[in-house]
Amino acid sequence: MAAEFASAQPIYLQLVQRLCGQIVRGAYSPGERLPSIRDMAIEVGVNPNTVQRVYSELERITVAETRRGQGTFVTSDQGRLRRLREELMVSHVTAFLHDMREMGFTAEEVLQCWNELRALSLPEE
Amino acid sequence: MAEPIVSFQNVSKRYQVREAVHHLTFELPAGKVIGFIGPNGSGKTTTLKLMTGLLHPSGGQVLFQNERVRRTMAEHIAYLADDGAVYGFFTVQQMLTYYAGIYRDFNAAKAAEMLAFMRLEASQGVRTLSKGNLGRLKIVLAVSRQAPLIVMDEPLAGLDPLVRESVLKGLISFVDLDRQTVVLSTHEVSEVEPLLDMAILLDRGEVRAMDSTDHIRETLGEDVVQWMKRALT
């Protein structure tokens, strides 16, 4: 199947996060129609009920909207998409910091490493 | 929960000398994909045969759409046994025609579409099919029926990983969960989990645990394989 899933989290939530990531990086444009439930189910290898749940969740967090008989569309609200981008950054950085703390690194160490790496290798945009 | 499509009420089945399943009680919601998992000899096949009316319970009762299950209900239940059900002397097309003759709910257009999807050759003799293509043909036969309940015993058994993937994709593509419920038994738990709404773990003829797969991950933080292993120890 196309997708691998981590073990600890419901599959539908992992798909919600994956789709949010794809929307933020522009794989789906604002206002674009998402694949039909069946096509998405086949693409990621889950059952259609799960995709239904994914689309409902995207709708609940106002990242997508379902139009009767037409399908589910990425929101065209640019403000919402900017907020989504922020939310994703905060949640990923939070998870990263949590992992580092778990391994016993201090914030200073992390920051120092970050600055060194950035000076060395990360190309500036 | 909406009206269950299948309901087991304190069901036991005794063969000559041993009891294969005891006091099974559960309800299966309509429109879901439900997986029976568990070690060899845990009673999966017996449970599925009781569900389809191929076996008669020694105690308790099995209800399908609120009616006691009888053998004649095969008309409303598409059953894919892990053995048999296909004839070597037919071609693939003759096998489909034969099914269309037996089952009024057989959808020939869907079957033709599925054949193409599975890349099966209609003119090929069933006897000459590879094991993988035989597995694909069986899925076509079961899923092409518009039956409200599709029951499959180990649909992936003996198939290599690529074939398993195409069989699962065929299932996802062609089953209609607005009208159909799928029940299957499997040993390939981690591969099948993304398809399941609900898992029922059988062990030594009893229901050891049952839950929705989302709930297992959400509340216990484990996948179905971990959940199964923990319940069996």
Coordinates of C-alpha atoms in Angstrom, one line a residue:
Chain A
M1 CA 0.0 0.0 0.0
A2 CA 1.0 3.6 -0.5
A3 CA 1.1 4.7 3.0
E4 CA 3.0 3.6 6.2
F5 CA 1.4 4.5 9.5
A6 CA 3.0 5.0 12.8
S7 CA 1.7 2.8 15.5
A8 CA 0.5 5.1 18.3
Q9 CA -2.0 7.3 16.6
P10 CA -5.3 6.7 14.9
I11 CA -4.8 6.4 11.2
Y12 CA -7.4 9.0 10.3
L13 CA -5.4 11.6 12.4
Q14 CA -2.2 10.7 10.7
L15 CA -3.9 11.3 7.3
V16 CA -5.3 14.6 8.5
Q17 CA -1.8 15.8 9.4
R18 CA -0.4 14.5 6.1
L19 CA -3.0 16.3 4.1
C20 CA -2.5 19.5 6.1
G21 CA 1.2 19.3 5.3
Q22 CA 0.4 18.8 1.6
I23 CA -2.0 21.8 1.6
V24 CA 0.6 24.0 3.3
R25 CA 3.3 23.2 0.9
G26 CA 0.9 23.8 -2.0
A27 CA 0.4 20.2 -3.3
Y28 CA -3.3 21.2 -3.1
S29 CA -4.1 24.8 -4.0
P30 CA -6.6 27.0 -2.1
G31 CA -10.1 26.1 -3.4
E32 CA -8.9 22.9 -5.1
R33 CA -11.1 19.8 -5.0
L34 CA -9.6 17.0 -3.0
P35 CA -9.7 13.5 -4.5
S36 CA -13.0 11.6 -4.1
I37 CA -13.3 9.5 -1.0
R38 CA -12.9 6.3 -3.0
D39 CA -9.8 7.6 -5.0
M40 CA -8.2 8.8 -1.8
A41 CA -8.9 5.5 -0.1
I42 CA -7.2 3.6 -2.9
E43 CA -4.3 6.0 -3.0
V44 CA -3.4 5.7 0.7
G45 CA -4.7 2.1 1.2
V46 CA -7.3 2.7 3.9
N47 CA -11.0 2.0 3.9
P48 CA -13.4 4.7 2.6
N49 CA -15.0 5.1 6.1
T50 CA -11.5 6.3 7.3
V51 CA -11.3 8.9 4.5
Q52 CA -14.8 10.1 5.3
R53 CA -13.6 10.7 8.8
V54 CA -10.5 12.5 7.6
Y55 CA -12.6 14.8 5.4
S56 CA -15.0 15.5 8.2
E57 CA -12.1 16.4 10.5
L58 CA -10.6 18.8 7.9
E59 CA -14.0 20.4 7.7
R60 CA -14.3 20.7 11.4
I61 CA -11.0 22.5 11.6
T62 CA -12.2 24.7 8.6
V63 CA -9.3 23.7 6.4
A64 CA -11.7 22.1 3.9
E65 CA -15.4 22.3 3.0
T66 CA -17.8 19.8 1.5
R67 CA -20.2 20.9 -1.1
R68 CA -23.2 18.6 -1.5
G69 CA -22.8 16.4 -4.6
Q70 CA -19.6 18.1 -5.6
G71 CA -17.0 16.8 -3.2
T72 CA -14.6 18.2 -0.6
F73 CA -12.6 21.3 -1.4
V74 CA -9.5 23.0 0.2
T75 CA -10.7 26.2 1.8
S76 CA -10.1 29.3 -0.3
D77 CA -9.8 31.4 2.9
Q78 CA -6.1 32.6 2.7
G79 CA -6.2 33.7 6.3
R80 CA -7.1 30.2 7.5
L81 CA -4.3 28.7 5.4
R82 CA -1.8 31.1 6.9
R83 CA -2.9 30.1 10.3
L84 CA -2.7 26.4 9.4
R85 CA 0.9 27.0 8.3
E86 CA 1.7 28.6 11.7
E87 CA -0.1 25.8 13.6
L88 CA 1.9 23.1 11.8
M89 CA 5.2 24.9 12.6
V90 CA 4.3 25.2 16.2
S91 CA 3.2 21.6 16.6
H92 CA 6.3 20.3 14.8
V93 CA 8.7 22.4 16.8
T94 CA 7.0 21.6 20.0
A95 CA 7.3 17.9 19.2
F96 CA 11.0 18.3 18.3
L97 CA 11.7 20.2 21.6
H98 CA 9.8 17.6 23.5
D99 CA 12.0 14.8 22.0
M100 CA 15.2 16.7 22.7
R101 CA 14.2 17.3 26.3
E102 CA 13.4 13.6 26.7
M103 CA 17.0 12.9 25.6
G104 CA 18.3 15.3 28.2
F105 CA 19.3 18.3 26.0
T106 CA 18.9 21.8 27.3
A107 CA 17.3 24.6 25.3
E108 CA 20.7 26.3 25.1
E109 CA 22.4 23.3 23.7
V110 CA 19.7 22.9 21.1
L111 CA 19.9 26.5 20.1
Q112 CA 23.7 26.4 19.9
C113 CA 23.6 23.3 17.7
W114 CA 20.9 25.0 15.6
N115 CA 23.0 28.1 15.0
E116 CA 26.1 26.1 14.2
L117 CA 24.3 24.0 11.6
R118 CA 22.7 26.9 10.1
A119 CA 26.0 28.7 9.6
L120 CA 27.5 25.6 8.2
S121 CA 25.1 24.1 5.8
L122 CA 21.5 25.4 5.6
P123 CA 21.1 27.5 2.5
E124 CA 19.4 30.8 3.1
E125 CA 16.2 31.2 1.1
Chain B
M1 CA -24.8 2.0 17.3
A2 CA -27.2 1.7 14.4
E3 CA -29.0 -1.5 13.7
P4 CA -26.4 -4.4 13.7
I5 CA -26.3 -6.4 10.5
V6 CA -25.1 -9.5 12.4
S7 CA -25.7 -10.5 15.9
F8 CA -24.3 -13.5 17.8
Q9 CA -26.1 -14.3 21.0
N10 CA -24.3 -16.7 23.3
V11 CA -23.4 -18.9 20.3
S12 CA -21.5 -22.2 20.8
K13 CA -20.5 -24.8 18.2
R14 CA -19.6 -28.4 19.2
Y15 CA -18.1 -30.8 16.7
Q16 CA -17.9 -34.6 17.5
V17 CA -15.5 -34.3 20.4
R18 CA -14.6 -30.7 20.9
E19 CA -16.3 -27.4 21.2
A20 CA -14.9 -25.1 18.6
V21 CA -16.4 -21.8 19.9
H22 CA -18.1 -21.1 23.1
H23 CA -20.6 -18.4 24.2
L24 CA -19.8 -15.9 21.4
T25 CA -21.7 -12.7 21.9
F26 CA -21.2 -9.7 19.7
E27 CA -22.9 -7.4 17.2
L28 CA -21.5 -6.2 13.9
P29 CA -22.4 -2.7 12.7
A30 CA -23.5 -2.3 9.1
G31 CA -21.3 -0.5 6.6
K32 CA -18.1 -1.3 8.3
V33 CA -15.0 -3.5 7.6
I34 CA -14.6 -6.0 10.5
G35 CA -11.6 -8.2 10.9
F36 CA -11.5 -11.5 12.9
I37 CA -8.0 -12.1 14.1
G38 CA -6.4 -14.7 16.4
P39 CA -4.0 -17.7 16.5
N40 CA -4.6 -20.9 14.5
G41 CA -7.4 -22.9 15.9
S42 CA -9.0 -19.9 17.7
G43 CA -12.3 -20.5 15.9
K44 CA -12.2 -17.9 13.1
T45 CA -13.4 -20.2 10.3
T46 CA -16.1 -21.8 12.5
T47 CA -17.4 -18.3 13.4
L48 CA -17.5 -17.2 9.8
K49 CA -19.3 -20.4 8.8
L50 CA -21.9 -19.8 11.6
M51 CA -22.3 -16.3 10.3
T52 CA -23.1 -17.4 6.8
G53 CA -25.4 -20.3 7.8
L54 CA -23.1 -23.0 6.6
L55 CA -22.9 -24.3 10.1
H56 CA -25.7 -24.5 12.6
P57 CA -25.0 -23.4 16.1
S58 CA -25.1 -26.1 18.9
G59 CA -26.3 -23.4 21.3
G60 CA -27.4 -19.8 21.1
Q61 CA -28.5 -18.0 18.0
V62 CA -27.0 -16.1 15.1
L63 CA -29.1 -13.3 13.6
F64 CA -28.6 -11.7 10.2
Q65 CA -30.6 -8.5 9.7
N66 CA -32.7 -9.6 12.7
E67 CA -33.5 -12.9 11.3
R68 CA -32.1 -16.3 12.4
V69 CA -29.5 -17.3 10.0
R70 CA -30.3 -20.2 7.8
R71 CA -28.5 -22.0 5.0
T72 CA -30.7 -20.3 2.4
M73 CA -29.4 -16.9 3.4
A74 CA -26.4 -17.6 1.2
E75 CA -28.5 -15.6 -1.3
H76 CA -27.8 -12.5 0.8
I77 CA -24.4 -13.3 2.0
A78 CA -21.3 -13.5 -0.3
Y79 CA -19.0 -16.0 1.3
L80 CA -15.4 -16.6 0.2
A81 CA -14.1 -19.8 1.7
D82 CA -10.3 -20.2 2.1
D83 CA -10.6 -23.4 0.1
G84 CA -12.7 -24.4 -3.0
A85 CA -15.5 -22.3 -4.5
V86 CA -13.9 -22.3 -7.9
Y87 CA -13.8 -25.0 -10.6
G88 CA -10.7 -25.8 -12.6
F89 CA -12.5 -27.0 -15.7
F90 CA -14.0 -23.5 -16.3
T91 CA -12.4 -20.5 -17.9
V92 CA -12.4 -17.3 -15.8
Q93 CA -15.3 -16.1 -17.9
Q94 CA -17.3 -19.3 -17.5
M95 CA -16.7 -19.1 -13.8
L96 CA -18.3 -15.6 -13.7
T97 CA -21.2 -16.7 -15.9
Y98 CA -21.7 -19.6 -13.5
Y99 CA -21.8 -17.3 -10.6
A100 CA -24.2 -14.9 -12.4
G101 CA -26.5 -17.9 -12.9
I102 CA -26.5 -18.9 -9.2
Y103 CA -26.7 -15.5 -7.6
R104 CA -29.3 -13.0 -8.7
D105 CA -27.3 -10.2 -7.1
F106 CA -24.2 -10.9 -9.2
N107 CA -23.2 -7.7 -11.1
A108 CA -21.6 -8.7 -14.4
A109 CA -20.5 -5.2 -15.3
K110 CA -18.8 -4.8 -11.9
A111 CA -17.1 -8.2 -12.4
A112 CA -15.8 -7.2 -15.8
E113 CA -14.4 -4.0 -14.4
M114 CA -12.8 -5.9 -11.5
L115 CA -11.2 -8.4 -14.0
A116 CA -9.6 -5.5 -15.8
F117 CA -8.5 -3.9 -12.6
M118 CA -6.9 -7.2 -11.4
R119 CA -5.5 -7.8 -14.9
L120 CA -7.1 -11.2 -15.2
E121 CA -7.6 -12.8 -18.6
A122 CA -11.3 -13.8 -19.1
S123 CA -10.3 -16.6 -21.5
Q124 CA -7.7 -18.3 -19.2
G125 CA -8.5 -21.7 -17.7
V126 CA -9.1 -21.5 -13.9
R127 CA -6.8 -24.6 -13.5
T128 CA -3.9 -22.8 -15.1
L129 CA -4.2 -19.7 -12.9
S130 CA -1.2 -18.9 -10.6
K131 CA -1.9 -18.9 -6.9
G132 CA -2.0 -15.1 -7.0
N133 CA -4.4 -14.9 -9.8
L134 CA -6.6 -17.5 -8.2
G135 CA -6.7 -15.2 -5.1
R136 CA -7.6 -12.3 -7.3
L137 CA -10.4 -14.3 -9.0
K138 CA -11.9 -15.2 -5.7
I139 CA -12.1 -11.6 -4.6
V140 CA -13.8 -10.7 -7.9
L141 CA -16.4 -13.4 -7.4
A142 CA -17.2 -12.3 -3.8
V143 CA -17.1 -8.6 -4.3
S144 CA -19.1 -8.6 -7.6
R145 CA -22.1 -9.6 -5.7
Q146 CA -24.4 -6.8 -4.4
A147 CA -24.9 -8.8 -1.2
P148 CA -25.3 -6.7 1.9
L149 CA -22.8 -8.9 3.7
I150 CA -19.5 -10.1 2.3
V151 CA -17.6 -12.7 4.4
M152 CA -14.1 -13.7 3.5
D153 CA -12.0 -16.4 5.2
E154 CA -8.3 -15.5 4.9
P155 CA -8.5 -13.8 1.6
L156 CA -4.8 -13.1 1.6
A157 CA -3.6 -16.5 2.7
G158 CA -0.6 -17.8 0.7
L159 CA -0.4 -14.7 -1.5
D160 CA 2.9 -12.8 -1.9
P161 CA 3.1 -9.2 -0.8
L162 CA 2.5 -7.6 -4.2
V163 CA -0.6 -9.7 -4.8
R164 CA -1.9 -9.0 -1.3
E165 CA -1.6 -5.3 -2.1
S166 CA -3.5 -5.6 -5.3
V167 CA -6.2 -7.8 -3.7
L168 CA -6.7 -5.2 -0.9
K169 CA -6.8 -2.4 -3.4
G170 CA -9.4 -4.3 -5.4
L171 CA -11.5 -4.7 -2.3
I172 CA -11.3 -1.0 -1.4
S173 CA -12.1 0.1 -5.0
F174 CA -15.1 -2.1 -5.5
V175 CA -16.9 -2.6 -2.2
D176 CA -19.8 -0.3 -1.5
L177 CA -19.8 0.5 2.2
D178 CA -23.0 2.5 1.9
R179 CA -24.8 -0.8 1.1
Q180 CA -22.3 -3.5 2.1
T181 CA -20.6 -4.8 5.2
V182 CA -17.3 -6.7 5.0
V183 CA -16.2 -9.4 7.4
L184 CA -12.9 -11.1 7.0
S185 CA -10.5 -13.2 8.9
T186 CA -6.7 -12.8 8.6
H187 CA -3.3 -13.5 9.9
E188 CA -1.9 -10.5 8.0
V189 CA -2.9 -8.1 10.8
S190 CA -0.6 -5.2 10.3
E191 CA -1.2 -5.2 6.5
V192 CA -5.0 -5.3 6.9
E193 CA -5.3 -2.9 9.8
P194 CA -5.6 0.2 7.7
L195 CA -8.7 -1.3 6.1
L196 CA -10.4 -2.3 9.4
D197 CA -13.0 -0.3 11.3
M198 CA -13.2 -2.9 14.0
A199 CA -11.1 -5.9 15.2
I200 CA -12.4 -8.9 17.0
L201 CA -9.7 -11.1 18.7
L202 CA -10.6 -14.8 19.0
D203 CA -8.6 -17.1 21.3
R204 CA -9.5 -20.7 22.0
G205 CA -13.0 -20.3 20.7
E206 CA -13.8 -17.2 22.7
V207 CA -13.9 -13.4 22.1
R208 CA -10.8 -12.2 23.9
A209 CA -11.2 -8.6 22.9
M210 CA -13.1 -6.4 20.4
D211 CA -12.8 -2.7 19.7
S212 CA -12.8 -0.1 16.9
T213 CA -9.3 0.3 15.5
D214 CA -9.4 4.1 16.0
H215 CA -10.3 3.6 19.6
I216 CA -7.5 1.1 20.2
R217 CA -5.0 3.7 18.8
E218 CA -6.6 6.7 20.5
T219 CA -7.0 5.4 24.0
L220 CA -4.4 2.7 24.3
G221 CA -1.8 4.2 22.0
E222 CA -1.0 0.9 20.4
D223 CA -1.7 -0.6 17.0
V224 CA -3.8 -3.7 16.5
V225 CA -0.8 -6.0 16.4
Q226 CA 0.4 -4.7 19.8
W227 CA -3.2 -4.8 21.2
M228 CA -3.5 -8.4 20.1
K229 CA -0.2 -9.5 21.6
R230 CA -1.0 -7.9 24.9
A231 CA -4.4 -9.5 25.0
L232 CA -3.0 -12.9 24.3
T233 CA -0.4 -12.9 27.0

